[in-house]
Amino acid sequence: MNIKKIEYENFRNLSRGFIEPSEGVNVIYGENAQGKTNLLEAIWIFTGGRSFRSAKDLDLIKFKEQYAKVNMKLFAEKRDQDLKIEISKPKRKTYVNEVLKKSPSDYVGKFCSVIFSPSHLSLIKEGPGCRRKFLDTTICQMYPMYAKNVTVYNHILNQRNQLLKSIKKQPGLIETLFVWNEKLAKKAAEIVKFRIQYVNSLKESTECIYRNFTKEKETLRLHYYSNAVPREFLNIDKILSLDEMASFIIKKLESAKQEELFLGYTLIGPHRDDFEVYIDDKKARSFASQGQQRSAVLSLKLAEAELIKKICGKTPVILLDDVMSELDANRQDFILNSIHDRQVFITCCEPEDIGKMADGKTFEVKDGKIY
Ligand SMILES: Nc1ncnc2c1ncn2[C@@H]1O[C@H](COP(=O)(O)OP(=O)(O)OP(=O)(O)O)[C@@H](O)[C@H]1O
Ligand SMILES: [Mg+2]
């Protein structure tokens, strides 16, 4: 997958112009607040239709203007393709190869990219919710049926939580709890099975990328936790069947019953899953330096891109926003010169960083214009 040209008009502070990027590394440099991240956002929007910063379409239109347009020409699925987004009131229009699509999300899947932005450091620093979201988002990209499982599971979970709360006022309702246990366990097993398979592949790639990133000086380990499966079965070599998993979950729900009734919410299931990142056998969240945290998240993102390629056969474009700061010369060199066979866009402030790049193109962004 390769972007050949991006034309933009009134997209955030980018007024009107185009770029023709290199097939390899593209460095986008410029001072603060010039439009570098805006350019990445204009590319990313073709991946899932959503901005990675704000979800509102109208925010993407340049102040005082009526519309925003982005047109991407790319080489994908062995041919030239054309994707276009026009944002104006009342809603956005999308075109795939010049054909107006009925639903504004109908172009999803044509283009794929993986983005690193400094906000993704939350993957290491913050609570388990953002790690589960990271897993779910990527698994959904690769297996569309997984998204449905998650929606159904969340619905069952909400209903069960409501019931746990209602039992306090109407104890007789406890008779119906077993029905919800079975429903929850069935969907939970499906989700956990997908996650075990995905996390095991992700683990292997991330650990390998991190080793190369640090020139073998440091090791990264990724550990997945789920209270819905016995620990020894979290490994891909020894995976339980869906029925075995579901009966394990039912047993755990039974033994957690008193505590769940007291708290009024469900304690067992994939909504409590998490993974922990260790660098040199120490928890990254508590002990890793800024540069190590950045390297770890970047390794996770590059591993995600590798898996998309392996499973879907598409090579995602890599978007790296402000990744260079806090990285030493060796790690910067890895980013500029070791990510082969794919198109990369990197933003940075200092043009000096680019001197070390063997191949590729550079663009300067100044006051909403790209040179
Ligand atoms: N809808 C909009 N219309 C016009 N300008 C906008 C709009 N949305 C954001 N901006 C402005 O675009 C400018 C550039 O933002 P951007 O995030 O791309 O900067 P940047 O070059 O990545 O800077 P930094 O190096 O600080 O990350 C900001 O000053 C921002 O206020
Ligand atoms: Mg920026």
mmCIF file of C-alpha atoms and ligand atoms in Angstrom:
data_model
loop_
_atom_site.group_PDB
_atom_site.id
_atom_site.type_symbol
_atom_site.label_atom_id
_atom_site.label_comp_id
_atom_site.label_asym_id
_atom_site.label_seq_id
_atom_site.Cartn_x
_atom_site.Cartn_y
_atom_site.Cartn_z
ATOM 1 C CA MET A 1 0.000 0.000 0.000
ATOM 2 C CA ASN A 2 1.466 3.232 -1.160
ATOM 3 C CA ILE A 3 0.241 6.823 -1.167
ATOM 4 C CA LYS A 4 1.188 8.525 -4.421
ATOM 5 C CA LYS A 5 -0.387 11.920 -3.883
ATOM 6 C CA ILE A 6 -2.353 13.770 -1.240
ATOM 7 C CA GLU A 7 -4.268 16.890 -2.186
ATOM 8 C CA TYR A 8 -5.863 18.943 0.528
ATOM 9 C CA GLU A 9 -8.005 22.031 0.762
ATOM 10 C CA ASN A 10 -9.064 23.802 3.964
ATOM 11 C CA PHE A 11 -8.164 20.782 6.080
ATOM 12 C CA ARG A 12 -7.561 22.332 9.532
ATOM 13 C CA ASN A 13 -4.835 24.968 8.950
ATOM 14 C CA LEU A 14 -3.696 23.423 5.635
ATOM 15 C CA SER A 15 -5.068 25.788 3.013
ATOM 16 C CA ARG A 16 -4.596 24.271 -0.422
ATOM 17 C CA GLY A 17 -1.889 22.159 -2.006
ATOM 18 C CA PHE A 18 -0.603 18.668 -2.559
ATOM 19 C CA ILE A 19 2.373 16.441 -1.854
ATOM 20 C CA GLU A 20 3.762 13.471 -3.737
ATOM 21 C CA PRO A 21 5.462 11.368 -1.101
ATOM 22 C CA SER A 22 8.283 8.897 -1.487
ATOM 23 C CA GLU A 23 7.544 5.162 -1.334
ATOM 24 C CA GLY A 24 9.883 4.916 1.670
ATOM 25 C CA VAL A 25 10.425 7.394 4.482
ATOM 26 C CA ASN A 26 8.893 10.884 4.391
ATOM 27 C CA VAL A 27 10.011 13.397 6.976
ATOM 28 C CA ILE A 28 7.635 16.284 7.680
ATOM 29 C CA TYR A 29 9.438 18.995 9.614
ATOM 30 C CA GLY A 30 8.627 22.461 10.820
ATOM 31 C CA GLU A 31 8.222 24.624 13.884
ATOM 32 C CA ASN A 32 5.452 24.089 16.395
ATOM 33 C CA ALA A 33 1.858 24.726 15.315
ATOM 34 C CA GLN A 34 2.564 24.814 11.567
ATOM 35 C CA GLY A 35 0.375 21.890 10.436
ATOM 36 C CA LYS A 36 2.547 18.739 10.646
ATOM 37 C CA THR A 37 0.136 16.731 12.758
ATOM 38 C CA ASN A 38 -2.729 18.073 10.665
ATOM 39 C CA LEU A 39 -1.162 16.472 7.597
ATOM 40 C CA LEU A 40 -0.934 13.082 9.353
ATOM 41 C CA GLU A 41 -4.522 13.483 10.447
ATOM 42 C CA ALA A 42 -5.549 14.134 6.817
ATOM 43 C CA ILE A 43 -3.962 10.787 5.894
ATOM 44 C CA TRP A 44 -5.234 8.873 8.914
ATOM 45 C CA ILE A 45 -8.818 9.910 8.241
ATOM 46 C CA PHE A 46 -8.887 7.421 5.338
ATOM 47 C CA THR A 47 -8.140 4.517 7.673
ATOM 48 C CA GLY A 48 -11.203 4.546 9.816
ATOM 49 C CA GLY A 49 -12.899 7.792 9.033
ATOM 50 C CA ARG A 50 -12.318 9.185 12.489
ATOM 51 C CA SER A 51 -9.769 11.797 13.441
ATOM 52 C CA PHE A 52 -7.315 10.570 16.071
ATOM 53 C CA ARG A 53 -7.683 13.860 17.944
ATOM 54 C CA SER A 54 -11.251 15.054 17.911
ATOM 55 C CA ALA A 55 -14.225 13.104 16.701
ATOM 56 C CA LYS A 56 -16.139 16.040 15.248
ATOM 57 C CA ASP A 57 -16.076 16.422 11.478
ATOM 58 C CA LEU A 58 -16.703 20.162 11.506
ATOM 59 C CA ASP A 59 -13.522 20.724 13.564
ATOM 60 C CA LEU A 60 -11.566 19.557 10.535
ATOM 61 C CA ILE A 61 -12.749 22.443 8.359
ATOM 62 C CA LYS A 62 -10.428 25.417 8.306
ATOM 63 C CA PHE A 63 -11.694 28.243 10.500
ATOM 64 C CA LYS A 64 -14.024 30.626 8.595
ATOM 65 C CA GLU A 65 -14.302 28.230 5.623
ATOM 66 C CA GLN A 66 -17.324 26.191 4.531
ATOM 67 C CA TYR A 67 -15.775 22.887 3.538
ATOM 68 C CA ALA A 68 -12.651 20.719 3.722
ATOM 69 C CA LYS A 69 -11.454 18.255 1.088
ATOM 70 C CA VAL A 70 -8.799 15.600 1.032
ATOM 71 C CA ASN A 71 -8.034 13.491 -2.003
ATOM 72 C CA MET A 72 -5.669 10.547 -1.744
ATOM 73 C CA LYS A 73 -4.275 8.722 -4.731
ATOM 74 C CA LEU A 74 -2.833 5.409 -3.747
ATOM 75 C CA PHE A 75 -1.570 2.162 -5.106
ATOM 76 C CA ALA A 76 -3.376 -0.686 -3.377
ATOM 77 C CA GLU A 77 -4.681 -4.117 -4.359
ATOM 78 C CA LYS A 78 -2.342 -4.009 -7.369
ATOM 79 C CA ARG A 79 -3.908 -0.920 -8.958
ATOM 80 C CA ASP A 80 -4.169 2.855 -8.717
ATOM 81 C CA GLN A 81 -7.058 3.992 -6.543
ATOM 82 C CA ASP A 82 -8.596 7.291 -5.645
ATOM 83 C CA LEU A 83 -10.220 8.113 -2.309
ATOM 84 C CA LYS A 84 -11.866 11.429 -1.587
ATOM 85 C CA ILE A 85 -13.478 12.971 1.466
ATOM 86 C CA GLU A 86 -15.466 16.207 1.406
ATOM 87 C CA ILE A 87 -16.578 17.590 4.710
ATOM 88 C CA SER A 88 -19.217 20.294 4.879
ATOM 89 C CA LYS A 89 -22.579 20.801 6.531
ATOM 90 C CA PRO A 90 -24.782 18.765 6.783
ATOM 91 C CA LYS A 91 -22.561 15.716 6.362
ATOM 92 C CA ARG A 92 -19.417 14.359 4.790
ATOM 93 C CA LYS A 93 -19.315 12.814 1.347
ATOM 94 C CA THR A 94 -16.902 10.065 0.398
ATOM 95 C CA TYR A 95 -15.883 8.892 -3.035
ATOM 96 C CA VAL A 96 -14.055 5.699 -3.924
ATOM 97 C CA ASN A 97 -12.568 5.799 -7.412
ATOM 98 C CA GLU A 98 -14.805 8.783 -8.277
ATOM 99 C CA VAL A 99 -18.003 7.003 -7.201
ATOM 100 C CA LEU A 100 -20.013 8.688 -4.446
ATOM 101 C CA LYS A 101 -20.619 6.191 -1.644
ATOM 102 C CA LYS A 102 -24.001 5.793 0.041
ATOM 103 C CA SER A 103 -22.612 5.572 3.527
ATOM 104 C CA PRO A 104 -19.781 7.928 4.521
ATOM 105 C CA SER A 105 -17.924 4.929 5.983
ATOM 106 C CA ASP A 106 -18.068 2.795 2.829
ATOM 107 C CA TYR A 107 -14.427 3.462 1.965
ATOM 108 C CA VAL A 108 -13.159 1.877 5.198
ATOM 109 C CA GLY A 109 -10.805 -0.998 4.443
ATOM 110 C CA LYS A 110 -9.505 0.467 1.163
ATOM 111 C CA PHE A 111 -6.613 2.183 2.905
ATOM 112 C CA CYS A 112 -4.925 1.127 6.098
ATOM 113 C CA SER A 113 -2.395 2.804 8.317
ATOM 114 C CA VAL A 114 -1.028 2.571 11.831
ATOM 115 C CA ILE A 115 -0.440 5.735 13.785
ATOM 116 C CA PHE A 116 1.836 6.555 16.691
ATOM 117 C CA SER A 117 1.127 9.824 18.448
ATOM 118 C CA PRO A 118 2.479 10.916 21.837
ATOM 119 C CA SER A 119 -0.996 10.340 23.297
ATOM 120 C CA HIS A 120 -0.428 6.610 22.692
ATOM 121 C CA LEU A 121 2.117 6.628 25.508
ATOM 122 C CA SER A 122 -0.998 6.100 27.623
ATOM 123 C CA LEU A 123 -0.706 2.468 26.489
ATOM 124 C CA ILE A 124 2.074 2.099 29.033
ATOM 125 C CA LYS A 125 1.285 4.812 31.514
ATOM 126 C CA GLU A 126 -2.456 4.592 32.045
ATOM 127 C CA GLY A 127 -5.087 2.138 33.180
ATOM 128 C CA PRO A 128 -6.043 -1.158 31.493
ATOM 129 C CA GLY A 129 -8.942 0.399 29.552
ATOM 130 C CA CYS A 130 -6.679 1.899 26.888
ATOM 131 C CA ARG A 131 -4.764 -1.373 26.477
ATOM 132 C CA ARG A 132 -8.009 -3.286 25.925
ATOM 133 C CA LYS A 133 -9.080 -0.609 23.433
ATOM 134 C CA PHE A 134 -5.774 -1.000 21.581
ATOM 135 C CA LEU A 135 -6.278 -4.778 21.346
ATOM 136 C CA ASP A 136 -9.908 -4.485 20.303
ATOM 137 C CA THR A 137 -9.269 -1.826 17.650
ATOM 138 C CA THR A 138 -6.614 -3.876 15.902
ATOM 139 C CA ILE A 139 -8.420 -7.196 16.200
ATOM 140 C CA CYS A 140 -11.520 -5.515 14.711
ATOM 141 C CA GLN A 141 -9.472 -4.260 11.747
ATOM 142 C CA MET A 142 -8.337 -7.802 11.055
ATOM 143 C CA TYR A 143 -11.441 -9.788 11.971
ATOM 144 C CA PRO A 144 -14.628 -7.753 11.388
ATOM 145 C CA MET A 145 -16.752 -10.430 13.159
ATOM 146 C CA TYR A 146 -14.869 -9.751 16.410
ATOM 147 C CA ALA A 147 -16.426 -6.259 16.581
ATOM 148 C CA LYS A 148 -19.888 -7.827 16.738
ATOM 149 C CA ASN A 149 -18.787 -10.131 19.569
ATOM 150 C CA VAL A 150 -17.568 -7.152 21.581
ATOM 151 C CA THR A 151 -20.817 -5.232 21.064
ATOM 152 C CA VAL A 152 -22.938 -8.212 22.102
ATOM 153 C CA TYR A 153 -20.681 -8.943 25.081
ATOM 154 C CA ASN A 154 -20.920 -5.342 26.317
ATOM 155 C CA HIS A 155 -24.678 -5.463 26.011
ATOM 156 C CA ILE A 156 -24.888 -8.691 28.055
ATOM 157 C CA LEU A 157 -22.452 -7.255 30.600
ATOM 158 C CA ASN A 158 -24.605 -4.149 31.076
ATOM 159 C CA GLN A 159 -27.743 -6.229 31.514
ATOM 160 C CA ARG A 160 -26.021 -8.471 34.031
ATOM 161 C CA ASN A 161 -24.701 -5.483 35.978
ATOM 162 C CA GLN A 162 -28.220 -4.026 36.079
ATOM 163 C CA LEU A 163 -29.489 -7.346 37.408
ATOM 164 C CA LEU A 164 -26.800 -7.492 40.124
ATOM 165 C CA LYS A 165 -27.924 -4.053 41.287
ATOM 166 C CA SER A 166 -31.639 -4.953 41.114
ATOM 167 C CA ILE A 167 -31.128 -8.116 43.219
ATOM 168 C CA LYS A 168 -30.309 -5.890 46.189
ATOM 169 C CA LYS A 169 -33.851 -4.497 46.084
ATOM 170 C CA GLN A 170 -35.605 -7.622 44.779
ATOM 171 C CA PRO A 171 -33.728 -10.700 46.095
ATOM 172 C CA GLY A 172 -36.034 -13.060 44.189
ATOM 173 C CA LEU A 173 -34.384 -11.996 40.925
ATOM 174 C CA ILE A 174 -31.319 -14.037 41.883
ATOM 175 C CA GLU A 175 -33.094 -17.031 40.324
ATOM 176 C CA THR A 176 -32.452 -15.488 36.882
ATOM 177 C CA LEU A 177 -28.740 -14.835 37.369
ATOM 178 C CA PHE A 178 -27.635 -18.223 35.997
ATOM 179 C CA VAL A 179 -29.175 -17.371 32.605
ATOM 180 C CA TRP A 180 -26.983 -14.279 32.363
ATOM 181 C CA ASN A 181 -23.945 -16.223 33.563
ATOM 182 C CA GLU A 182 -24.331 -18.603 30.650
ATOM 183 C CA LYS A 183 -24.866 -15.832 28.102
ATOM 184 C CA LEU A 184 -21.912 -13.863 29.410
ATOM 185 C CA ALA A 185 -19.603 -16.886 29.550
ATOM 186 C CA LYS A 186 -20.380 -17.890 25.965
ATOM 187 C CA LYS A 187 -19.503 -14.478 24.496
ATOM 188 C CA ALA A 188 -16.620 -13.967 26.911
ATOM 189 C CA ALA A 189 -15.018 -17.205 25.699
ATOM 190 C CA GLU A 190 -15.219 -16.062 22.060
ATOM 191 C CA ILE A 191 -13.566 -12.733 22.854
ATOM 192 C CA VAL A 192 -10.829 -14.241 24.991
ATOM 193 C CA LYS A 193 -10.015 -16.818 22.342
ATOM 194 C CA PHE A 194 -9.457 -14.081 19.740
ATOM 195 C CA ARG A 195 -7.404 -12.068 22.194
ATOM 196 C CA ILE A 196 -5.168 -14.997 23.178
ATOM 197 C CA GLN A 197 -4.396 -15.689 19.535
ATOM 198 C CA TYR A 198 -3.772 -12.048 18.734
ATOM 199 C CA VAL A 199 -1.733 -11.202 21.837
ATOM 200 C CA ASN A 200 0.547 -14.181 21.312
ATOM 201 C CA SER A 201 1.428 -13.018 17.791
ATOM 202 C CA LEU A 202 1.706 -9.421 18.937
ATOM 203 C CA LYS A 203 4.012 -10.480 21.763
ATOM 204 C CA GLU A 204 6.378 -12.288 19.449
ATOM 205 C CA SER A 205 6.646 -9.375 16.986
ATOM 206 C CA THR A 206 6.868 -6.637 19.624
ATOM 207 C CA GLU A 207 9.634 -8.413 21.535
ATOM 208 C CA CYS A 208 11.624 -8.929 18.351
ATOM 209 C CA ILE A 209 11.204 -5.322 17.135
ATOM 210 C CA TYR A 210 12.220 -3.959 20.546
ATOM 211 C CA ARG A 211 15.384 -6.078 20.525
ATOM 212 C CA ASN A 212 16.378 -4.638 17.143
ATOM 213 C CA PHE A 213 15.342 -1.147 18.165
ATOM 214 C CA THR A 214 17.750 -1.217 21.120
ATOM 215 C CA LYS A 215 20.490 -3.046 19.219
ATOM 216 C CA GLU A 216 19.989 -6.092 21.499
ATOM 217 C CA LYS A 217 20.805 -4.068 24.610
ATOM 218 C CA GLU A 218 17.376 -4.371 26.197
ATOM 219 C CA THR A 219 14.596 -6.896 26.250
ATOM 220 C CA LEU A 220 10.876 -6.327 26.295
ATOM 221 C CA ARG A 221 8.304 -8.853 27.504
ATOM 222 C CA LEU A 222 4.591 -8.652 27.128
ATOM 223 C CA HIS A 223 2.304 -10.512 29.545
ATOM 224 C CA TYR A 224 -1.397 -10.913 28.970
ATOM 225 C CA TYR A 225 -3.750 -11.346 31.920
ATOM 226 C CA SER A 226 -7.316 -12.557 31.886
ATOM 227 C CA ASN A 227 -9.302 -13.801 34.830
ATOM 228 C CA ALA A 228 -11.524 -15.692 32.387
ATOM 229 C CA VAL A 229 -8.972 -18.423 31.670
ATOM 230 C CA PRO A 230 -6.566 -20.384 33.910
ATOM 231 C CA ARG A 231 -3.124 -18.860 33.571
ATOM 232 C CA GLU A 232 -1.514 -21.899 31.936
ATOM 233 C CA PHE A 233 -4.048 -21.687 29.091
ATOM 234 C CA LEU A 234 -3.230 -18.112 28.105
ATOM 235 C CA ASN A 235 -0.545 -19.546 25.893
ATOM 236 C CA ILE A 236 -1.303 -20.267 22.268
ATOM 237 C CA ASP A 237 0.237 -23.770 22.502
ATOM 238 C CA LYS A 238 -2.274 -24.832 25.096
ATOM 239 C CA ILE A 239 -5.574 -23.216 24.309
ATOM 240 C CA LEU A 240 -8.929 -24.356 25.738
ATOM 241 C CA SER A 241 -11.965 -25.027 23.562
ATOM 242 C CA LEU A 242 -14.780 -22.451 23.668
ATOM 243 C CA ASP A 243 -16.947 -24.820 25.772
ATOM 244 C CA GLU A 244 -14.142 -25.476 28.253
ATOM 245 C CA MET A 245 -13.518 -21.743 28.573
ATOM 246 C CA ALA A 246 -17.210 -20.990 29.051
ATOM 247 C CA SER A 247 -17.597 -23.597 31.829
ATOM 248 C CA PHE A 248 -14.508 -22.230 33.564
ATOM 249 C CA ILE A 249 -16.012 -18.724 33.442
ATOM 250 C CA ILE A 250 -19.349 -19.980 34.806
ATOM 251 C CA LYS A 251 -17.541 -21.607 37.757
ATOM 252 C CA LYS A 252 -15.629 -18.395 38.451
ATOM 253 C CA LEU A 253 -18.812 -16.338 38.267
ATOM 254 C CA GLU A 254 -20.393 -18.722 40.791
ATOM 255 C CA SER A 255 -17.557 -18.291 43.242
ATOM 256 C CA ALA A 256 -17.485 -14.509 42.796
ATOM 257 C CA LYS A 257 -21.260 -14.246 43.309
ATOM 258 C CA GLN A 258 -21.314 -12.833 46.843
ATOM 259 C CA GLU A 259 -18.706 -10.201 46.055
ATOM 260 C CA GLU A 260 -20.436 -9.242 42.793
ATOM 261 C CA LEU A 261 -23.790 -8.891 44.573
ATOM 262 C CA PHE A 262 -22.170 -6.668 47.166
ATOM 263 C CA LEU A 263 -20.426 -4.477 44.578
ATOM 264 C CA GLY A 264 -23.213 -4.525 41.991
ATOM 265 C CA TYR A 265 -21.027 -5.280 38.998
ATOM 266 C CA THR A 266 -19.392 -8.178 37.150
ATOM 267 C CA LEU A 267 -15.868 -9.117 38.220
ATOM 268 C CA ILE A 268 -15.096 -11.979 35.862
ATOM 269 C CA GLY A 269 -14.658 -11.629 32.099
ATOM 270 C CA PRO A 270 -12.585 -10.010 29.340
ATOM 271 C CA HIS A 271 -13.709 -6.518 30.377
ATOM 272 C CA ARG A 272 -11.092 -6.951 33.125
ATOM 273 C CA ASP A 273 -8.285 -8.172 30.807
ATOM 274 C CA ASP A 274 -4.981 -6.371 30.655
ATOM 275 C CA PHE A 275 -1.452 -6.757 29.437
ATOM 276 C CA GLU A 276 1.693 -5.620 31.159
ATOM 277 C CA VAL A 277 4.889 -4.520 29.440
ATOM 278 C CA TYR A 278 8.197 -5.381 31.094
ATOM 279 C CA ILE A 279 11.537 -3.918 30.042
ATOM 280 C CA ASP A 280 14.519 -5.892 31.282
ATOM 281 C CA ASP A 281 12.091 -7.735 33.571
ATOM 282 C CA LYS A 282 10.833 -4.582 35.286
ATOM 283 C CA LYS A 283 7.348 -3.132 34.883
ATOM 284 C CA ALA A 284 7.609 -0.415 32.216
ATOM 285 C CA ARG A 285 4.762 1.551 33.781
ATOM 286 C CA SER A 286 6.722 2.058 37.011
ATOM 287 C CA PHE A 287 10.358 1.943 35.939
ATOM 288 C CA ALA A 288 10.846 2.726 32.238
ATOM 289 C CA SER A 289 12.455 5.999 31.163
ATOM 290 C CA GLN A 290 10.696 8.346 28.716
ATOM 291 C CA GLY A 291 12.730 7.004 25.796
ATOM 292 C CA GLN A 292 12.090 3.396 26.824
ATOM 293 C CA GLN A 293 8.353 4.010 27.078
ATOM 294 C CA ARG A 294 8.354 5.614 23.647
ATOM 295 C CA SER A 295 10.383 2.723 22.209
ATOM 296 C CA ALA A 296 8.011 0.189 23.768
ATOM 297 C CA VAL A 297 4.864 1.840 22.390
ATOM 298 C CA LEU A 298 6.497 2.261 19.006
ATOM 299 C CA SER A 299 7.454 -1.431 18.985
ATOM 300 C CA LEU A 300 3.834 -2.331 19.768
ATOM 301 C CA LYS A 301 2.643 -0.148 16.895
ATOM 302 C CA LEU A 302 5.152 -1.544 14.418
ATOM 303 C CA ALA A 303 4.198 -5.049 15.520
ATOM 304 C CA GLU A 304 0.566 -4.152 14.923
ATOM 305 C CA ALA A 305 1.493 -3.117 11.364
ATOM 306 C CA GLU A 306 3.361 -6.390 10.846
ATOM 307 C CA LEU A 307 0.369 -8.424 11.965
ATOM 308 C CA ILE A 308 -2.016 -6.518 9.705
ATOM 309 C CA LYS A 309 0.294 -7.420 6.860
ATOM 310 C CA LYS A 310 0.543 -11.069 7.909
ATOM 311 C CA ILE A 311 -3.155 -11.595 8.509
ATOM 312 C CA CYS A 312 -4.821 -9.302 5.948
ATOM 313 C CA GLY A 313 -2.094 -9.191 3.316
ATOM 314 C CA LYS A 314 -2.145 -5.368 3.341
ATOM 315 C CA THR A 315 0.965 -3.363 4.136
ATOM 316 C CA PRO A 316 -0.173 -0.453 6.296
ATOM 317 C CA VAL A 317 1.327 3.003 5.902
ATOM 318 C CA ILE A 318 3.089 4.037 9.130
ATOM 319 C CA LEU A 319 2.375 7.478 10.575
ATOM 320 C CA LEU A 320 4.717 8.610 13.332
ATOM 321 C CA ASP A 321 3.874 11.881 14.997
ATOM 322 C CA ASP A 322 6.632 13.452 17.029
ATOM 323 C CA VAL A 323 8.355 10.170 17.656
ATOM 324 C CA MET A 324 11.973 11.382 17.477
ATOM 325 C CA SER A 325 12.107 13.452 20.628
ATOM 326 C CA GLU A 326 13.532 11.626 23.641
ATOM 327 C CA LEU A 327 15.152 8.987 21.424
ATOM 328 C CA ASP A 328 18.920 8.669 21.190
ATOM 329 C CA ALA A 329 20.846 8.586 17.906
ATOM 330 C CA ASN A 330 20.733 4.773 17.568
ATOM 331 C CA ARG A 331 17.003 4.610 18.063
ATOM 332 C CA GLN A 332 16.394 7.504 15.661
ATOM 333 C CA ASP A 333 18.553 5.716 13.134
ATOM 334 C CA PHE A 334 16.425 2.572 13.528
ATOM 335 C CA ILE A 335 13.293 4.565 12.671
ATOM 336 C CA LEU A 336 14.795 6.348 9.696
ATOM 337 C CA ASN A 337 16.656 3.457 8.164
ATOM 338 C CA SER A 338 15.339 0.114 9.418
ATOM 339 C CA ILE A 339 11.652 0.114 8.598
ATOM 340 C CA HIS A 340 11.822 -1.423 5.142
ATOM 341 C CA ASP A 341 9.265 -2.201 2.482
ATOM 342 C CA ARG A 342 6.686 0.249 3.693
ATOM 343 C CA GLN A 343 5.784 3.871 3.437
ATOM 344 C CA VAL A 344 6.457 5.911 6.556
ATOM 345 C CA PHE A 345 5.572 9.508 7.464
ATOM 346 C CA ILE A 346 7.457 11.051 10.379
ATOM 347 C CA THR A 347 6.947 14.507 11.828
ATOM 348 C CA CYS A 348 9.677 16.334 13.711
ATOM 349 C CA CYS A 349 10.731 19.874 14.547
ATOM 350 C CA GLU A 350 14.442 19.695 13.845
ATOM 351 C CA PRO A 351 15.584 19.286 10.249
ATOM 352 C CA GLU A 352 18.978 18.120 11.601
ATOM 353 C CA ASP A 353 17.448 14.713 12.385
ATOM 354 C CA ILE A 354 16.979 14.149 8.695
ATOM 355 C CA GLY A 355 20.671 14.264 7.886
ATOM 356 C CA LYS A 356 20.958 10.673 9.057
ATOM 357 C CA MET A 357 18.305 9.409 6.694
ATOM 358 C CA ALA A 358 19.683 7.326 3.837
ATOM 359 C CA ASP A 359 16.709 7.535 1.524
ATOM 360 C CA GLY A 360 13.372 9.284 1.209
ATOM 361 C CA LYS A 361 11.810 12.726 0.913
ATOM 362 C CA THR A 362 11.518 15.684 3.249
ATOM 363 C CA PHE A 363 8.798 18.305 3.416
ATOM 364 C CA GLU A 364 8.774 21.533 5.352
ATOM 365 C CA VAL A 365 5.479 22.712 6.804
ATOM 366 C CA LYS A 366 5.150 26.415 7.405
ATOM 367 C CA ASP A 367 1.968 28.208 8.347
ATOM 368 C CA GLY A 368 -0.337 25.663 6.739
ATOM 369 C CA LYS A 369 1.699 25.335 3.552
ATOM 370 C CA ILE A 370 3.869 22.355 2.631
ATOM 371 C CA TYR A 371 7.126 22.812 0.725
HETATM 372 N N1 LIG B 1 -10.035 23.778 11.994
HETATM 373 C C1 LIG B 1 -8.894 24.488 12.044
HETATM 374 N N2 LIG B 1 -8.732 25.594 11.272
HETATM 375 C C2 LIG B 1 -7.594 26.319 11.284
HETATM 376 N N3 LIG B 1 -6.548 26.021 12.067
HETATM 377 C C3 LIG B 1 -6.639 24.922 12.850
HETATM 378 C C4 LIG B 1 -7.813 24.110 12.888
HETATM 379 N N4 LIG B 1 -7.615 23.084 13.760
HETATM 380 C C5 LIG B 1 -6.374 23.270 14.256
HETATM 381 N N5 LIG B 1 -5.791 24.362 13.722
HETATM 382 C C6 LIG B 1 -4.455 24.928 13.981
HETATM 383 O O1 LIG B 1 -3.490 24.259 13.216
HETATM 384 C C7 LIG B 1 -2.212 24.580 13.779
HETATM 385 C C8 LIG B 1 -1.236 23.493 13.504
HETATM 386 O O2 LIG B 1 -1.559 22.330 14.238
HETATM 387 P P1 LIG B 1 -0.682 21.014 14.226
HETATM 388 O O3 LIG B 1 -1.160 20.199 15.351
HETATM 389 O O4 LIG B 1 -0.679 20.402 12.893
HETATM 390 O O5 LIG B 1 0.762 21.609 14.541
HETATM 391 P P2 LIG B 1 2.176 20.878 14.466
HETATM 392 O O6 LIG B 1 2.901 21.449 13.305
HETATM 393 O O7 LIG B 1 1.987 19.426 14.533
HETATM 394 O O8 LIG B 1 2.856 21.444 15.783
HETATM 395 P P3 LIG B 1 3.690 20.730 16.965
HETATM 396 O O9 LIG B 1 5.117 20.680 16.525
HETATM 397 O O10 LIG B 1 3.508 21.656 18.096
HETATM 398 O O11 LIG B 1 3.097 19.389 17.210
HETATM 399 C C9 LIG B 1 -2.485 24.851 15.262
HETATM 400 O O12 LIG B 1 -2.068 26.147 15.586
HETATM 401 C C10 LIG B 1 -3.975 24.714 15.398
HETATM 402 O O13 LIG B 1 -4.537 25.687 16.236
HETATM 403 MG MG MG B 2 2.205 18.062 16.062
#
